[in-house]
PDB file of C-alpha atoms in Angstrom:
ATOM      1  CA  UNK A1101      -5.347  -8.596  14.349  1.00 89.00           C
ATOM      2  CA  UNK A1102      -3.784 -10.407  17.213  1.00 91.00           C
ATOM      3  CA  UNK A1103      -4.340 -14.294  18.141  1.00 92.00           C
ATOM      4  CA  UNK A1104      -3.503 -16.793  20.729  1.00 92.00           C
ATOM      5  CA  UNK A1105      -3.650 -19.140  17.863  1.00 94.00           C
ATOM      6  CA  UNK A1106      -2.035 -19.623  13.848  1.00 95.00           C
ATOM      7  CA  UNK A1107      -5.562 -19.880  12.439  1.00 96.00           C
ATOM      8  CA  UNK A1108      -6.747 -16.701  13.642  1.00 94.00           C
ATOM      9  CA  UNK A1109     -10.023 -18.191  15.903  1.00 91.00           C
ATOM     10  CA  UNK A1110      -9.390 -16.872  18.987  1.00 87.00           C
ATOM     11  CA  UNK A1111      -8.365 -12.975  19.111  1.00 88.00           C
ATOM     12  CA  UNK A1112      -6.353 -11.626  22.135  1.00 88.00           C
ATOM     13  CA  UNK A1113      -8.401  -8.280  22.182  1.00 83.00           C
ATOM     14  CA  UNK A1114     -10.652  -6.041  20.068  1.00 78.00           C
ATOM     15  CA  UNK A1115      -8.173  -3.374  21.333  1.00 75.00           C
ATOM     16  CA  UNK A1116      -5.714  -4.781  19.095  1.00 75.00           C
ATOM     17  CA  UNK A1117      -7.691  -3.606  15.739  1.00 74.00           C
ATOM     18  CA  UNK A1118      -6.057  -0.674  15.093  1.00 71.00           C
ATOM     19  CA  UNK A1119      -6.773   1.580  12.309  1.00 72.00           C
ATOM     20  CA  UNK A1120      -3.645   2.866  10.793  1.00 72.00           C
ATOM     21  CA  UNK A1121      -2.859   5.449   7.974  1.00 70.00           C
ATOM     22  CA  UNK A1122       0.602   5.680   5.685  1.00 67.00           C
ATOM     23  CA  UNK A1123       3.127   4.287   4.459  1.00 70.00           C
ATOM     24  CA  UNK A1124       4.956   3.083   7.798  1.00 68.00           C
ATOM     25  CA  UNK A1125       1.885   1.495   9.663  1.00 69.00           C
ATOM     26  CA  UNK A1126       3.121   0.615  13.092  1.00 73.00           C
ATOM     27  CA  UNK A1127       1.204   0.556  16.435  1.00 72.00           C
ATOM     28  CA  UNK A1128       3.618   0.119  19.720  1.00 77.00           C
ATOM     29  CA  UNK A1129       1.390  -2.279  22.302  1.00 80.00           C
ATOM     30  CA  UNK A1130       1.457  -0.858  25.353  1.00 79.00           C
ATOM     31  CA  UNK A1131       3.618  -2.963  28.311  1.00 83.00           C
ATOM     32  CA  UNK A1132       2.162  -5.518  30.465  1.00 83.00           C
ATOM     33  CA  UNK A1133      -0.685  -6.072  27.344  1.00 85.00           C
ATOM     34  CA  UNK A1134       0.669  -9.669  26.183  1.00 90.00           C
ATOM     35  CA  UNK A1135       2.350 -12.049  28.445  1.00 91.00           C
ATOM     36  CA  UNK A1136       6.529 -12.582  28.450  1.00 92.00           C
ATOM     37  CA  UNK A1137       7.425 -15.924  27.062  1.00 93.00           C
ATOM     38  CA  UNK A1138       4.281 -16.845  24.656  1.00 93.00           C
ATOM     39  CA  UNK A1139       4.060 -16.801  20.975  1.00 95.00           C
ATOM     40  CA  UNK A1140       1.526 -14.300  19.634  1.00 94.00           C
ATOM     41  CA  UNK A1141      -0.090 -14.488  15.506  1.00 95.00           C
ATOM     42  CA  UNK A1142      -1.036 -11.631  13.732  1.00 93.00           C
ATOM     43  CA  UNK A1143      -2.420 -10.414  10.204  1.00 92.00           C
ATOM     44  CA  UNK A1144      -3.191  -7.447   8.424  1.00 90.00           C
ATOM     45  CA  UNK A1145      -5.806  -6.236   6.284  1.00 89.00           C
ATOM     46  CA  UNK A1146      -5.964  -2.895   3.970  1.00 86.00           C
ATOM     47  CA  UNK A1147      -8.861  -0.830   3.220  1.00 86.00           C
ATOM     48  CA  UNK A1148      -9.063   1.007   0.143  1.00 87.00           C
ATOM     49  CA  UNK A1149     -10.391   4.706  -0.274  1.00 87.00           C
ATOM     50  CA  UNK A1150     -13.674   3.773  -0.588  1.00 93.00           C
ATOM     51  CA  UNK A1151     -13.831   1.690   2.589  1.00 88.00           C
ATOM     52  CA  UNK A1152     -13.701  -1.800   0.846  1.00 94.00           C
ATOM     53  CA  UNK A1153     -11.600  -4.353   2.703  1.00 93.00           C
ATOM     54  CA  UNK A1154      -9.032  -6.844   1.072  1.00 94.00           C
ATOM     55  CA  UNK A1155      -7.894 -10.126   1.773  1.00 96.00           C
ATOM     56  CA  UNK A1156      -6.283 -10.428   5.488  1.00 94.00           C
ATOM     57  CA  UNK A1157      -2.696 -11.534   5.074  1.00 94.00           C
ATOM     58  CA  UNK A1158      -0.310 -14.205   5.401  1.00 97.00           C
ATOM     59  CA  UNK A1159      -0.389 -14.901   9.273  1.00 97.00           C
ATOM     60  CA  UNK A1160       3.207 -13.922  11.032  1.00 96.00           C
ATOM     61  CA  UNK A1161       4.162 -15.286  14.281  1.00 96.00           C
ATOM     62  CA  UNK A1162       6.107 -13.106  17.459  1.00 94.00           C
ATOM     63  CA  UNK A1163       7.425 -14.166  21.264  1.00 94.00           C
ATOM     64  CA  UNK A1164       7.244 -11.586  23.824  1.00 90.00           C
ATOM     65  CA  UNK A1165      11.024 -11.587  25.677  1.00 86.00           C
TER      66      UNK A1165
END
């Protein structure tokens, strides 16, 4: 999940929920999708086998250069 803001309350796009399987989870965004020069939040959450979600994560923080 990606956010304009640190507490989560306003996402930048449903397009950012991504489902993703394995060990190296990683999801390129594609260019022109988040604007050069702001800071951007995201979190994760994992699902287990049987389709129950967990906790989301600590919230990270990114700038677009």
């Amino acid at each position: 999940q990606v956010s304009y803001e640190k507490n989560m309350t306003v996402p930048v796009s449903t397009n950012f929920d991504q489902f993703v399987n394995g060990e190296s989870a990683e999801w390129l965004v594609p260019e022109g999708w988040l604007l050069k020069g702001h800071t951007y939040y995201w979190r994760v959450r994992a699902r287990n086998f049987w389709g129950v979600w967990g906790k989301w994560s600590d919230v990270w923080s990114f700038m677009v250069k």
